GROMACS .gro file of C-alpha atoms in nm:
model
  334
    1MET     CA    1  -1.138   0.633   2.189
    2ASP     CA    2  -1.005   0.761   2.483
    3GLY     CA    3  -0.741   0.527   2.708
    4ILE     CA    4  -0.593   0.388   2.370
    5GLY     CA    5  -0.203   0.401   2.339
    6HIS     CA    6  -0.211   0.330   2.740
    7GLY     CA    7  -0.305  -0.011   2.742
    8ARG     CA    8  -0.690   0.027   2.780
    9ILE     CA    9  -0.796  -0.168   2.485
   10ARG     CA   10  -1.073  -0.338   2.639
   11PRO     CA   11  -1.276  -0.005   2.779
   12ALA     CA   12  -1.203   0.170   2.437
   13LEU     CA   13  -1.378  -0.156   2.249
   14ASP     CA   14  -1.635  -0.124   2.454
   15TRP     CA   15  -1.708   0.204   2.363
   16TRP     CA   16  -1.694   0.153   2.030
   17GLU     CA   17  -1.936  -0.121   2.053
   18SER     CA   18  -2.177   0.104   2.255
   19GLY     CA   19  -2.191   0.374   1.929
   20GLY     CA   20  -1.874   0.565   2.062
   21ARG     CA   21  -1.729   0.777   1.764
   22PRO     CA   22  -1.454   1.018   1.734
   23GLY     CA   23  -1.543   1.341   1.674
   24ALA     CA   24  -1.653   1.428   1.299
   25ASP     CA   25  -1.357   1.701   1.259
   26LYS     CA   26  -1.136   1.413   1.325
   27GLY     CA   27  -0.959   1.337   0.978
   28VAL     CA   28  -0.754   1.029   0.787
   29ASN     CA   29  -0.449   1.071   0.971
   30HIS     CA   30  -0.608   1.053   1.314
   31TRP     CA   31  -0.835   0.742   1.183
   32SER     CA   32  -0.501   0.574   1.036
   33GLY     CA   33  -0.326   0.650   1.408
   34LEU     CA   34  -0.608   0.497   1.613
   35VAL     CA   35  -0.640   0.225   1.404
   36GLN     CA   36  -0.248   0.122   1.413
   37THR     CA   37  -0.246   0.193   1.778
   38VAL     CA   38  -0.597  -0.054   1.833
   39LEU     CA   39  -0.423  -0.334   1.630
   40ALA     CA   40  -0.089  -0.288   1.834
   41GLU     CA   41  -0.266  -0.325   2.167
   42PHE     CA   42  -0.469  -0.577   2.062
   43ARG     CA   43  -0.136  -0.777   1.961
   44ALA     CA   44   0.005  -0.674   2.335
   45GLU     CA   45  -0.318  -0.794   2.457
   46LEU     CA   46  -0.258  -1.153   2.284
   47ASN     CA   47   0.065  -1.182   2.415
   48ARG     CA   48  -0.025  -1.098   2.763
   49SER     CA   49  -0.336  -1.360   2.721
   50LEU     CA   50  -0.183  -1.636   2.567
   51SER     CA   51   0.196  -1.661   2.651
   52ALA     CA   52   0.367  -1.994   2.725
   53ASP     CA   53   0.221  -2.006   3.075
   54ARG     CA   54  -0.120  -1.828   3.086
   55ARG     CA   55  -0.355  -1.937   2.820
   56SER     CA   56  -0.665  -1.715   2.969
   57LEU     CA   57  -0.840  -1.583   2.656
   58ALA     CA   58  -1.132  -1.771   2.596
   59GLY     CA   59  -1.317  -1.854   2.272
   60VAL     CA   60  -1.589  -1.626   2.299
   61GLU     CA   61  -1.416  -1.316   2.400
   62LEU     CA   62  -1.167  -1.350   2.127
   63ASP     CA   63  -1.458  -1.367   1.884
   64TRP     CA   64  -1.578  -1.026   2.112
   65TYR     CA   65  -1.203  -0.872   2.012
   66LEU     CA   66  -1.224  -0.969   1.642
   67ARG     CA   67  -1.598  -0.835   1.579
   68ASN     CA   68  -1.498  -0.518   1.708
   69LEU     CA   69  -1.147  -0.487   1.513
   70ASP     CA   70  -1.378  -0.596   1.242
   71GLY     CA   71  -1.624  -0.317   1.273
   72ILE     CA   72  -1.364  -0.072   1.295
   73LEU     CA   73  -1.189  -0.116   1.001
   74THR     CA   74  -1.540  -0.165   0.805
   75TYR     CA   75  -1.597   0.168   0.927
   76THR     CA   76  -1.308   0.338   0.775
   77GLU     CA   77  -1.323   0.179   0.448
   78ALA     CA   78  -1.702   0.252   0.440
   79HIS     CA   79  -1.613   0.645   0.564
   80ARG     CA   80  -1.351   0.691   0.312
   81LEU     CA   81  -1.122   0.711   0.638
   82ALA     CA   82  -0.883   0.462   0.518
   83ASP     CA   83  -0.771   0.349   0.153
   84PRO     CA   84  -0.968  -0.007   0.086
   85PHE     CA   85  -0.566  -0.149   0.013
   86GLU     CA   86  -0.482  -0.001   0.311
   87VAL     CA   87  -0.750  -0.171   0.551
   88LEU     CA   88  -0.695  -0.488   0.321
   89VAL     CA   89  -0.298  -0.503   0.467
   90ARG     CA   90  -0.420  -0.437   0.792
   91ARG     CA   91  -0.682  -0.767   0.747
   92VAL     CA   92  -0.396  -0.973   0.620
   93ALA     CA   93  -0.143  -0.859   0.887
   94LEU     CA   94  -0.385  -0.950   1.171
   95SER     CA   95  -0.459  -1.283   1.040
   96ARG     CA   96  -0.107  -1.344   1.017
   97THR     CA   97  -0.071  -1.254   1.397
   98LEU     CA   98  -0.339  -1.492   1.486
   99ASP     CA   99  -0.138  -1.768   1.321
  100GLY     CA  100   0.135  -1.673   1.497
  101PHE     CA  101  -0.061  -1.768   1.836
  102GLY     CA  102  -0.197  -2.058   1.676
  103ILE     CA  103  -0.524  -1.926   1.627
  104VAL     CA  104  -0.690  -1.990   1.285
  105PRO     CA  105  -1.009  -1.801   1.201
  106ALA     CA  106  -1.268  -1.962   1.023
  107PRO     CA  107  -1.223  -1.964   0.648
  108GLU     CA  108  -1.524  -1.703   0.609
  109SER     CA  109  -1.434  -1.483   0.910
  110PRO     CA  110  -1.338  -1.123   0.826
  111PHE     CA  111  -0.975  -1.286   0.900
  112GLY     CA  112  -0.994  -1.603   0.757
  113ALA     CA  113  -0.746  -1.668   0.468
  114ASP     CA  114  -1.004  -1.777   0.218
  115ARG     CA  115  -1.221  -1.495   0.234
  116LEU     CA  116  -0.907  -1.263   0.218
  117PHE     CA  117  -0.773  -1.440  -0.086
  118ARG     CA  118  -1.094  -1.346  -0.279
  119LEU     CA  119  -1.006  -1.003  -0.181
  120ILE     CA  120  -0.669  -1.023  -0.305
  121SER     CA  121  -0.707  -1.200  -0.629
  122ALA     CA  122  -1.025  -1.029  -0.744
  123GLU     CA  123  -0.764  -0.726  -0.767
  124ILE     CA  124  -0.504  -0.971  -0.954
  125THR     CA  125  -0.667  -0.959  -1.282
  126ASP     CA  126  -0.611  -1.156  -1.605
  127GLU     CA  127  -0.517  -0.791  -1.769
  128ARG     CA  128  -0.318  -0.679  -1.476
  129ILE     CA  129  -0.105  -0.986  -1.485
  130ALA     CA  130  -0.078  -0.988  -1.873
  131GLU     CA  131   0.073  -0.621  -1.832
  132ALA     CA  132   0.318  -0.731  -1.577
  133LYS     CA  133   0.423  -0.985  -1.791
  134ARG     CA  134   0.464  -0.725  -2.080
  135LEU     CA  135   0.629  -0.428  -1.914
  136GLY     CA  136   0.835  -0.620  -1.648
  137PRO     CA  137   1.144  -0.649  -1.889
  138VAL     CA  138   1.127  -0.278  -1.999
  139TRP     CA  139   0.983  -0.110  -1.664
  140ARG     CA  140   1.250   0.124  -1.601
  141ASN     CA  141   1.151   0.296  -1.928
  142LEU     CA  142   0.796   0.374  -1.822
  143ASP     CA  143   0.652   0.663  -1.682
  144ARG     CA  144   0.571   0.706  -1.261
  145ALA     CA  145   0.183   0.610  -1.336
  146ALA     CA  146   0.284   0.265  -1.470
  147ILE     CA  147   0.570   0.200  -1.218
  148ARG     CA  148   0.320   0.265  -0.954
  149ARG     CA  149   0.039   0.017  -1.116
  150LEU     CA  150   0.321  -0.252  -1.100
  151MET     CA  151   0.418  -0.203  -0.758
  152ARG     CA  152   0.028  -0.215  -0.636
  153LEU     CA  153   0.048  -0.533  -0.834
  154LYS     CA  154   0.381  -0.635  -0.640
  155HIS     CA  155   0.200  -0.560  -0.318
  156LEU     CA  156  -0.097  -0.773  -0.388
  157LEU     CA  157   0.122  -1.083  -0.508
  158ALA     CA  158   0.285  -1.049  -0.181
  159LEU     CA  159  -0.035  -1.049   0.057
  160ALA     CA  160  -0.153  -1.362  -0.164
  161ALA     CA  161   0.185  -1.517  -0.068
  162MET     CA  162   0.121  -1.442   0.291
  163VAL     CA  163  -0.238  -1.647   0.315
  164GLN     CA  164  -0.138  -1.858   0.116
  165PRO     CA  165  -0.008  -2.150   0.402
  166ARG     CA  166  -0.360  -2.124   0.542
  167LEU     CA  167  -0.591  -2.154   0.202
  168THR     CA  168  -0.824  -2.446   0.224
  169ASP     CA  169  -0.839  -2.456  -0.174
  170HIS     CA  170  -0.551  -2.674  -0.334
  171SER     CA  171  -0.653  -2.436  -0.683
  172ASP     CA  172  -0.617  -2.116  -0.460
  173VAL     CA  173  -0.250  -2.255  -0.347
  174GLU     CA  174  -0.197  -2.342  -0.741
  175ARG     CA  175  -0.284  -1.976  -0.817
  176VAL     CA  176  -0.057  -1.804  -0.565
  177ASP     CA  177   0.251  -2.038  -0.720
  178HIS     CA  178   0.158  -1.958  -1.070
  179TRP     CA  179   0.175  -1.603  -0.974
  180ARG     CA  180   0.545  -1.621  -0.833
  181SER     CA  181   0.696  -1.599  -1.183
  182VAL     CA  182   0.536  -1.288  -1.212
  183TYR     CA  183   0.635  -1.157  -0.927
  184GLU     CA  184   0.996  -1.190  -0.991
  185LEU     CA  185   0.966  -1.004  -1.313
  186LEU     CA  186   0.837  -0.682  -1.061
  187PRO     CA  187   1.143  -0.531  -0.946
  188VAL     CA  188   1.196  -0.319  -0.622
  189ALA     CA  189   1.113   0.001  -0.654
  190GLY     CA  190   1.282   0.274  -0.834
  191ARG     CA  191   1.353   0.354  -1.217
  192ARG     CA  192   1.662   0.138  -1.249
  193ARG     CA  193   1.595  -0.247  -1.308
  194VAL     CA  194   1.789  -0.417  -1.006
  195GLY     CA  195   1.826  -0.827  -1.007
  196MET     CA  196   1.686  -0.984  -0.679
  197ALA     CA  197   2.066  -1.128  -0.642
  198HIS     CA  198   2.093  -1.080  -0.259
  199ALA     CA  199   1.851  -0.911   0.008
  200VAL     CA  200   1.925  -0.802   0.352
  201ARG     CA  201   1.673  -0.618   0.559
  202LEU     CA  202   1.703  -0.367   0.838
  203TYR     CA  203   1.396  -0.342   1.091
  204CYS     CA  204   1.390   0.021   1.218
  205ALA     CA  205   1.229   0.241   1.484
  206PHE     CA  206   1.160   0.539   1.292
  207GLY     CA  207   0.996   0.737   1.521
  208GLU     CA  208   0.771   0.972   1.356
  209SER     CA  209   1.018   0.981   1.065
  210ASP     CA  210   0.860   0.901   0.702
  211ALA     CA  211   1.006   0.677   0.448
  212ALA     CA  212   1.173   0.969   0.259
  213GLY     CA  213   1.292   1.154   0.572
  214GLY     CA  214   1.462   0.774   0.671
  215LEU     CA  215   1.670   0.787   0.365
  216ASP     CA  216   1.764   1.135   0.421
  217ALA     CA  217   1.875   1.078   0.764
  218LEU     CA  218   2.075   0.763   0.666
  219VAL     CA  219   2.283   0.973   0.382
  220ALA     CA  220   2.333   1.231   0.666
  221ALA     CA  221   2.425   1.009   0.946
  222ALA     CA  222   2.665   0.797   0.705
  223ARG     CA  223   2.853   1.148   0.569
  224GLU     CA  224   2.892   1.249   0.936
  225GLN     CA  225   3.105   0.896   0.969
  226GLY     CA  226   3.297   0.925   0.653
  227ALA     CA  227   3.150   0.812   0.376
  228ASP     CA  228   2.946   1.029   0.156
  229LEU     CA  229   2.675   0.867  -0.020
  230ARG     CA  230   2.452   1.007  -0.302
  231PRO     CA  231   2.092   0.830  -0.384
  232GLY     CA  232   2.074   0.802  -0.750
  233ALA     CA  233   1.768   0.715  -0.909
  234ARG     CA  234   1.548   0.821  -0.637
  235GLU     CA  235   1.201   0.724  -0.645
  236PRO     CA  236   0.922   0.842  -0.364
  237GLY     CA  237   0.547   0.681  -0.357
  238ASP     CA  238   0.313   0.644  -0.086
  239SER     CA  239   0.495   0.553   0.195
  240TRP     CA  240   0.803   0.433   0.035
  241VAL     CA  241   1.114   0.547  -0.106
  242SER     CA  242   1.379   0.391  -0.316
  243ALA     CA  243   1.749   0.493  -0.493
  244ILE     CA  244   2.043   0.354  -0.580
  245LEU     CA  245   2.306   0.442  -0.349
  246ASP     CA  246   2.666   0.507  -0.460
  247ARG     CA  247   2.949   0.690  -0.313
  248ALA     CA  248   2.941   1.065  -0.464
  249ASP     CA  249   3.242   1.041  -0.670
  250GLU     CA  250   3.109   0.727  -0.862
  251PRO     CA  251   2.871   0.695  -1.145
  252VAL     CA  252   2.522   0.573  -1.067
  253GLY     CA  253   2.469   0.172  -1.024
  254THR     CA  254   2.863   0.146  -0.939
  255SER     CA  255   2.814   0.016  -0.602
  256GLY     CA  256   2.548  -0.240  -0.692
  257CYS     CA  257   2.339  -0.166  -0.379
  258HIS     CA  258   1.985  -0.050  -0.399
  259ILE     CA  259   1.789   0.068  -0.099
  260GLU     CA  260   1.391   0.039  -0.033
  261ILE     CA  261   1.237   0.219   0.241
  262HIS     CA  262   0.871   0.137   0.375
  263ALA     CA  263   0.789   0.326   0.696
  264GLN     CA  264   0.477   0.403   0.875
  265SER     CA  265   0.254   0.231   0.684
  266PRO     CA  266   0.011  -0.109   0.676
  267LEU     CA  267   0.238  -0.244   0.467
  268ALA     CA  268   0.553  -0.211   0.652
  269ALA     CA  269   0.369  -0.338   0.958
  270ALA     CA  270   0.283  -0.646   0.777
  271MET     CA  271   0.637  -0.722   0.677
  272ILE     CA  272   0.785  -0.661   1.030
  273ALA     CA  273   0.474  -0.899   1.160
  274GLU     CA  274   0.572  -1.166   0.929
  275VAL     CA  275   0.905  -1.248   1.091
  276ALA     CA  276   0.837  -1.096   1.452
  277ASP     CA  277   0.792  -1.420   1.608
  278ALA     CA  278   1.152  -1.534   1.456
  279GLU     CA  279   1.303  -1.278   1.618
  280PRO     CA  280   1.367  -1.430   2.006
  281SER     CA  281   1.466  -1.105   2.163
  282GLY     CA  282   1.135  -0.937   2.073
  283ARG     CA  283   1.339  -0.610   1.948
  284ILE     CA  284   1.190  -0.614   1.622
  285ARG     CA  285   0.837  -0.527   1.793
  286SER     CA  286   0.913  -0.154   1.826
  287ALA     CA  287   1.005  -0.133   1.437
  288ASN     CA  288   0.783   0.092   1.210
  289ALA     CA  289   0.982   0.066   0.933
  290VAL     CA  290   1.163  -0.199   0.677
  291VAL     CA  291   1.523  -0.083   0.517
  292THR     CA  292   1.564  -0.318   0.226
  293LEU     CA  293   1.861  -0.368   0.067
  294THR     CA  294   1.923  -0.543  -0.277
  295LEU     CA  295   2.248  -0.639  -0.340
  296THR     CA  296   2.376  -0.696  -0.723
  297GLY     CA  297   2.629  -0.815  -0.951
  298SER     CA  298   2.960  -0.947  -0.894
  299ASP     CA  299   3.109  -0.652  -0.782
  300VAL     CA  300   2.914  -0.551  -0.459
  301ASP     CA  301   3.086  -0.246  -0.301
  302TRP     CA  302   3.069  -0.388   0.070
  303SER     CA  303   3.218  -0.078   0.190
  304VAL     CA  304   2.937   0.109   0.099
  305VAL     CA  305   2.661  -0.135   0.233
  306ARG     CA  306   2.917  -0.132   0.538
  307ALA     CA  307   2.862   0.247   0.590
  308ILE     CA  308   2.495   0.225   0.535
  309TRP     CA  309   2.460  -0.055   0.821
  310LYS     CA  310   2.696   0.167   1.056
  311ALA     CA  311   2.449   0.453   0.993
  312ALA     CA  312   2.166   0.274   1.029
  313LYS     CA  313   2.280   0.155   1.380
  314SER     CA  314   2.353   0.548   1.496
  315VAL     CA  315   2.044   0.626   1.402
  316TRP     CA  316   1.772   0.396   1.485
  317ASN     CA  317   1.747   0.076   1.666
  318ALA     CA  318   1.794  -0.151   1.346
  319VAL     CA  319   1.794  -0.508   1.338
  320PRO     CA  320   1.931  -0.727   1.034
  321TYR     CA  321   1.792  -1.052   0.863
  322ASP     CA  322   1.820  -1.183   0.557
  323ASP     CA  323   1.697  -1.536   0.407
  324GLY     CA  324   2.029  -1.737   0.462
  325SER     CA  325   2.101  -1.645   0.806
  326GLY     CA  326   1.784  -1.523   0.946
  327PHE     CA  327   1.882  -1.259   1.246
  328GLY     CA  328   2.184  -1.466   1.266
  329ILE     CA  329   2.351  -1.256   0.979
  330ASP     CA  330   2.644  -0.995   1.157
  331LEU     CA  331   2.686  -0.739   0.945
  332ASP     CA  332   2.929  -0.575   1.176
  333GLU     CA  333   3.172  -0.839   1.045
  334LEU     CA  334   3.146  -0.637   0.714
   0.00000   0.00000   0.00000
């Protein structure tokens, strides 16, 4: 799609609509990058066309954009160029983006909340909910395959919560409310169970680095600054990694600080899009990774948290956030 990545989304979609396609030699990585860029440029087009002083995107033109974006996503899934879950996450993220601009797709449109919820809820079976209730309390003793199943369910429940505010059927809203207790049983990724006492998120621009590389870069930067941190109970997954960070001379879990990183993935993009409009400076719009610090217990080692924050600032354009203070949190005060 010549021109994508250079602000030329309209001629690129014209080319797509006329039957143009990338070469047959283009694999999954090429398509993933292409789709991510197309969606990012569509968001930029919305910003240009629907700014406070300029609302020039007509309904018929918006329908044209959405029809072609749906076509691209459908094509990648049908030709196995993207995992169905990845496509679903991208659809939910785009639906949230539209909502942020005051655009509510019809319930049965490809980006409508009701239709998306049906796709999500079809994966959240009674059997999977029962398994989560059964294994939640003992999950640190499970094998990796079981942990991956629980993490996928956790991500599905998160997607359901994202579309809940726009659902038109009250019974669907109640289902999502019922699932919240199940979500709480599913801890952050990793083998050691961690309570959800307090979470601080860092929205970061990783560049080309993946989640595992991001964790390695963070630990290296902290070491250069005099804090020797050790990632214990490290667990890698598809586009995420988690660990418990302690000082190298302390037992695992002493700090009370668990780290989970999502990067270069549709889920990371959805997590960023969820709060992008609440960050007035626009600094997180260049982010492609989310670093979550979950702090537990009464004896959190704040010197470890401070070292992580200093390292993150030195490596990336990191923006902190928590549910209490929002983007007003000042980790420099630690």
